[in-house]
Amino acid sequence: MPNIRPPAVAGSFYPDNPNTLASMIESYLEQAEPVDKAPKAMIVPHAGYIYSGACAATAYARLQPGRSHIKRVILLGPSHKIGFTGLALSHAEAFRTPLGNIPLDTNAIASLAKLPFVEYLEQAHEFEHSLEVQLPFLQMVLDAFYLIPIVVGDCPAEQIEQLLELFYGTEGTLIVISSDLSHFHDYATAQRLDRETSDKIERLDYLHLNYDSACGRVPVSGLLSLAQKKSLQIETIDLRNSGDTAGDKSRVVGYGAYVIN
């Protein structure tokens, strides 16, 4: 029997009915502006779809020009369930969503396991939503592709940069970083803090990001370190919070969408 990681948050973060799920994502994508060229890397939020789906869609819609070209996705997101040091891989052969199975690039994953700060750690993947919520979007905007899912623990940005540099710019490869922004401030405070964080992201100033800036500060910092090294530019394409969508404005979570072209 194949080793498949089943969905952990279908029915809570997003619909578990495939038709309902596909329709929801389509409605978000239809609201986003089309572009002519797919980005090489992006940062997207990972909350429940009713809160952050529209924001995430502004980035995912930009992948549609690369629908048949993008064949591999490297997906990094923070750990919400367990604490560990380094980066966590999975032995799974595929990750499942209500829309079907996504095969993993097991050969590339095995090669990453040789890095001293990378290990297989199934517990990090078992219930983690930061990666899972990205998968249905990817299934909707891309044709067949292989996935390299990595849950990020405590590690320096330079280690993530080292890993990402192995793949950045290679033919048919996309990098996706999963992160929300500020958490549980009032609406006006969140807007101010998230604008400050976006300014730092655009300046590639990862040294001044902290956990209050973004729950995925570590993988975001790794991407910004790579962008700094390669003299890349990152663009903010959407910035909002749960008070703009389905949440109470007295206590919101911030969301941003960013791309590197």
Short mmCIF file of C-alpha atoms in Angstrom, two decimals:
data_model
loop_
_atom_site.label_atom_id
_atom_site.label_comp_id
_atom_site.label_asym_id
_atom_site.label_seq_id
_atom_site.Cartn_x
_atom_site.Cartn_y
_atom_site.Cartn_z
CA MET A 1 0.00 0.00 0.00
CA PRO A 2 1.33 3.49 -0.83
CA ASN A 3 2.27 5.73 2.09
CA ILE A 4 -0.14 8.68 1.81
CA ARG A 5 -0.46 11.57 4.25
CA PRO A 6 -4.23 12.17 4.60
CA PRO A 7 -5.70 15.66 5.03
CA ALA A 8 -5.83 16.81 8.65
CA VAL A 9 -7.87 20.03 8.37
CA ALA A 10 -10.30 19.33 5.52
CA GLY A 11 -13.74 20.22 6.82
CA SER A 12 -12.38 22.88 9.16
CA PHE A 13 -9.88 25.14 7.38
CA TYR A 14 -11.44 24.42 3.99
CA PRO A 15 -14.37 22.31 2.66
CA ASP A 16 -13.97 18.55 2.58
CA ASN A 17 -16.42 18.18 -0.30
CA PRO A 18 -14.36 18.32 -3.53
CA ASN A 19 -17.01 20.15 -5.56
CA THR A 20 -17.57 22.75 -2.86
CA LEU A 21 -13.83 23.17 -2.42
CA ALA A 22 -13.17 23.60 -6.14
CA SER A 23 -15.99 26.13 -6.47
CA MET A 24 -14.72 28.15 -3.51
CA ILE A 25 -11.19 28.33 -4.89
CA GLU A 26 -12.49 29.21 -8.38
CA SER A 27 -14.49 32.09 -6.93
CA TYR A 28 -11.37 33.45 -5.21
CA LEU A 29 -9.24 33.09 -8.33
CA GLU A 30 -11.82 34.86 -10.49
CA GLN A 31 -11.49 37.96 -8.30
CA ALA A 32 -7.70 38.14 -8.82
CA GLU A 33 -5.98 40.06 -11.59
CA PRO A 34 -4.42 37.92 -14.35
CA VAL A 35 -0.75 38.29 -15.30
CA ASP A 36 1.37 37.15 -18.24
CA LYS A 37 4.22 35.48 -16.37
CA ALA A 38 4.23 33.12 -13.39
CA PRO A 39 6.42 34.02 -10.39
CA LYS A 40 9.38 31.89 -9.30
CA ALA A 41 8.61 32.21 -5.59
CA MET A 42 5.83 33.52 -3.40
CA ILE A 43 4.64 33.99 0.17
CA VAL A 44 0.99 33.21 0.95
CA PRO A 45 -1.17 33.00 4.12
CA HIS A 46 -2.45 29.78 5.68
CA ALA A 47 -5.59 30.52 7.69
CA GLY A 48 -9.05 29.12 7.05
CA TYR A 49 -10.15 29.91 3.52
CA ILE A 50 -13.02 32.18 4.60
CA TYR A 51 -10.42 34.39 6.26
CA SER A 52 -7.33 34.25 4.02
CA GLY A 53 -8.39 32.46 0.84
CA ALA A 54 -9.03 35.62 -1.16
CA CYS A 55 -5.61 37.00 -0.23
CA ALA A 56 -3.85 33.75 -1.11
CA ALA A 57 -5.68 33.65 -4.45
CA THR A 58 -4.09 36.93 -5.57
CA ALA A 59 -0.76 35.07 -5.66
CA TYR A 60 -2.05 31.70 -6.86
CA ALA A 61 -3.85 33.30 -9.81
CA ARG A 62 -0.46 34.44 -11.06
CA LEU A 63 0.63 30.83 -11.49
CA GLN A 64 -1.88 30.13 -14.20
CA PRO A 65 0.48 31.19 -17.04
CA GLY A 66 2.81 28.46 -15.72
CA ARG A 67 0.06 25.84 -15.36
CA SER A 68 1.73 23.28 -17.65
CA HIS A 69 5.31 24.47 -17.06
CA ILE A 70 5.60 24.21 -13.28
CA LYS A 71 6.35 20.56 -12.46
CA ARG A 72 7.73 20.79 -8.93
CA VAL A 73 6.72 22.85 -5.89
CA ILE A 74 8.92 23.32 -2.83
CA LEU A 75 6.57 24.23 0.02
CA LEU A 76 7.80 25.48 3.39
CA GLY A 77 5.71 26.47 6.39
CA PRO A 78 6.13 26.87 10.14
CA SER A 79 5.35 24.18 12.70
CA HIS A 80 2.27 24.88 14.82
CA LYS A 81 2.05 21.54 16.63
CA ILE A 82 5.51 20.44 17.78
CA GLY A 83 8.81 22.12 18.53
CA PHE A 84 12.03 20.96 16.89
CA THR A 85 15.26 22.24 15.44
CA GLY A 86 15.94 22.31 11.70
CA LEU A 87 13.72 21.25 8.81
CA ALA A 88 11.34 18.28 8.73
CA LEU A 89 10.72 15.99 5.75
CA SER A 90 8.13 13.25 5.30
CA HIS A 91 8.50 9.64 4.16
CA ALA A 92 5.08 9.86 2.49
CA GLU A 93 4.82 9.09 -1.20
CA ALA A 94 1.87 11.46 -1.66
CA PHE A 95 -0.15 14.08 0.21
CA ARG A 96 -3.92 13.76 -0.19
CA THR A 97 -6.58 16.48 -0.33
CA PRO A 98 -10.28 16.22 -1.25
CA LEU A 99 -9.16 17.02 -4.82
CA GLY A 100 -6.87 13.98 -5.04
CA ASN A 101 -3.31 12.89 -4.33
CA ILE A 102 -0.16 14.95 -4.97
CA PRO A 103 2.95 12.79 -5.50
CA LEU A 104 6.09 13.75 -3.60
CA ASP A 105 9.48 14.16 -5.27
CA THR A 106 10.96 11.37 -3.17
CA ASN A 107 14.37 11.45 -4.88
CA ALA A 108 14.86 15.16 -4.22
CA ILE A 109 13.59 14.72 -0.66
CA ALA A 110 16.08 11.92 -0.03
CA SER A 111 18.90 14.15 -1.28
CA LEU A 112 17.81 16.95 1.10
CA ALA A 113 17.93 14.54 4.03
CA LYS A 114 21.71 14.49 3.61
CA LEU A 115 21.92 18.10 4.78
CA PRO A 116 22.92 18.20 8.47
CA PHE A 117 19.98 20.38 9.53
CA VAL A 118 17.31 18.33 7.70
CA GLU A 119 15.62 15.15 8.95
CA TYR A 120 12.55 12.99 8.45
CA LEU A 121 10.00 13.82 11.14
CA GLU A 122 6.48 12.56 10.48
CA GLN A 123 5.05 14.11 13.65
CA ALA A 124 5.76 17.56 12.23
CA HIS A 125 3.61 16.81 9.17
CA GLU A 126 0.81 14.75 10.67
CA PHE A 127 -1.47 17.58 11.82
CA GLU A 128 0.26 20.63 10.34
CA HIS A 129 -2.07 23.00 8.47
CA SER A 130 0.45 25.56 7.18
CA LEU A 131 1.39 23.30 4.28
CA GLU A 132 -1.91 21.51 3.80
CA VAL A 133 -4.06 24.57 3.12
CA GLN A 134 -1.83 25.48 0.15
CA LEU A 135 -2.32 22.16 -1.61
CA PRO A 136 -5.87 22.57 -3.03
CA PHE A 137 -4.90 25.95 -4.47
CA LEU A 138 -1.89 24.37 -6.17
CA GLN A 139 -4.05 21.56 -7.52
CA MET A 140 -6.46 24.07 -9.00
CA VAL A 141 -3.91 26.29 -10.75
CA LEU A 142 -1.32 23.74 -11.91
CA ASP A 143 -1.37 20.59 -14.00
CA ALA A 144 0.42 17.51 -12.64
CA PHE A 145 3.34 18.39 -10.35
CA TYR A 146 5.57 16.88 -7.68
CA LEU A 147 5.69 18.26 -4.15
CA ILE A 148 8.55 18.77 -1.69
CA PRO A 149 6.81 19.61 1.62
CA ILE A 150 9.02 20.91 4.44
CA VAL A 151 7.90 21.89 7.93
CA VAL A 152 10.23 24.48 9.44
CA GLY A 153 11.37 24.37 13.04
CA ASP A 154 13.90 26.58 14.78
CA CYS A 155 16.81 27.31 12.45
CA PRO A 156 18.75 30.26 11.02
CA ALA A 157 17.65 31.89 7.78
CA GLU A 158 20.96 30.93 6.16
CA GLN A 159 20.14 27.21 6.41
CA ILE A 160 16.86 27.70 4.59
CA GLU A 161 18.64 29.89 2.04
CA GLN A 162 21.13 27.05 1.47
CA LEU A 163 18.30 24.62 0.80
CA LEU A 164 16.31 26.97 -1.43
CA GLU A 165 19.36 27.86 -3.48
CA LEU A 166 19.53 24.22 -4.60
CA PHE A 167 16.23 24.74 -6.43
CA TYR A 168 15.72 28.45 -7.15
CA GLY A 169 15.64 29.16 -10.87
CA THR A 170 15.74 25.50 -11.90
CA GLU A 171 13.45 24.64 -14.78
CA GLY A 172 9.81 24.15 -13.81
CA THR A 173 10.31 24.71 -10.07
CA LEU A 174 8.24 26.99 -7.82
CA ILE A 175 9.00 27.99 -4.21
CA VAL A 176 6.03 28.63 -1.90
CA ILE A 177 6.44 30.00 1.64
CA SER A 178 3.40 29.75 3.94
CA SER A 179 2.98 32.46 6.58
CA ASP A 180 0.40 34.67 8.20
CA LEU A 181 1.36 38.09 9.57
CA SER A 182 0.39 39.71 12.91
CA HIS A 183 -1.93 37.92 15.31
CA PHE A 184 -4.79 39.08 17.53
CA HIS A 185 -4.45 42.86 17.49
CA ASP A 186 -7.28 45.27 16.86
CA TYR A 187 -7.90 46.16 13.22
CA ALA A 188 -6.03 49.49 13.11
CA THR A 189 -3.01 48.14 15.01
CA ALA A 190 -2.83 45.11 12.72
CA GLN A 191 -2.94 47.32 9.63
CA ARG A 192 -0.03 49.39 10.93
CA LEU A 193 2.07 46.40 12.00
CA ASP A 194 1.45 44.46 8.80
CA ARG A 195 2.35 47.47 6.67
CA GLU A 196 5.61 47.76 8.60
CA THR A 197 6.26 44.04 8.08
CA SER A 198 5.52 44.31 4.36
CA ASP A 199 7.96 47.20 4.08
CA LYS A 200 10.64 45.02 5.69
CA ILE A 201 9.82 42.14 3.36
CA GLU A 202 10.10 44.41 0.32
CA ARG A 203 13.47 45.68 1.61
CA LEU A 204 14.57 42.05 2.23
CA ASP A 205 15.21 43.12 5.82
CA TYR A 206 14.70 39.71 7.39
CA LEU A 207 16.99 40.48 10.33
CA HIS A 208 14.31 42.78 11.74
CA LEU A 209 11.41 40.38 11.40
CA ASN A 210 10.21 38.66 14.58
CA TYR A 211 7.49 36.20 15.55
CA ASP A 212 5.09 39.08 16.13
CA SER A 213 5.69 40.13 12.51
CA ALA A 214 4.84 36.75 10.98
CA CYS A 215 4.27 33.26 12.36
CA GLY A 216 6.32 31.97 9.43
CA ARG A 217 9.17 34.37 10.14
CA VAL A 218 11.79 31.63 9.81
CA PRO A 219 10.89 30.34 6.30
CA VAL A 220 10.11 33.90 5.16
CA SER A 221 13.54 35.00 6.37
CA GLY A 222 15.16 32.16 4.45
CA LEU A 223 13.53 33.29 1.21
CA LEU A 224 14.47 36.92 1.85
CA SER A 225 18.06 35.90 2.56
CA LEU A 226 18.15 34.11 -0.80
CA ALA A 227 16.60 37.14 -2.53
CA GLN A 228 19.19 39.41 -0.94
CA LYS A 229 22.03 37.14 -2.06
CA LYS A 230 20.72 36.97 -5.63
CA SER A 231 19.68 40.66 -5.83
CA LEU A 232 16.03 39.76 -6.37
CA GLN A 233 13.02 41.98 -5.75
CA ILE A 234 9.89 40.95 -3.89
CA GLU A 235 6.54 42.63 -4.48
CA THR A 236 3.55 42.95 -2.17
CA ILE A 237 0.44 42.15 -4.19
CA ASP A 238 -2.13 41.98 -1.38
CA LEU A 239 -2.34 43.00 2.26
CA ARG A 240 -5.43 42.57 4.40
CA ASN A 241 -6.61 40.89 7.59
CA SER A 242 -9.45 38.75 8.91
CA GLY A 243 -11.39 41.91 9.74
CA ASP A 244 -11.64 42.53 5.99
CA THR A 245 -13.12 39.10 5.31
CA ALA A 246 -14.97 37.00 7.88
CA GLY A 247 -13.60 38.08 11.26
CA ASP A 248 -14.32 40.48 14.09
CA LYS A 249 -12.31 43.70 13.83
CA SER A 250 -11.46 43.74 17.52
CA ARG A 251 -9.05 40.79 17.22
CA VAL A 252 -7.65 40.04 13.78
CA VAL A 253 -4.95 38.06 11.99
CA GLY A 254 -2.96 39.68 9.19
CA TYR A 255 -2.41 38.21 5.72
CA GLY A 256 -0.08 39.20 2.91
CA ALA A 257 0.67 37.87 -0.55
CA TYR A 258 4.10 38.47 -2.09
CA VAL A 259 5.85 37.34 -5.28
CA ILE A 260 9.34 37.16 -6.72
CA ASN A 261 9.25 37.20 -10.50
#
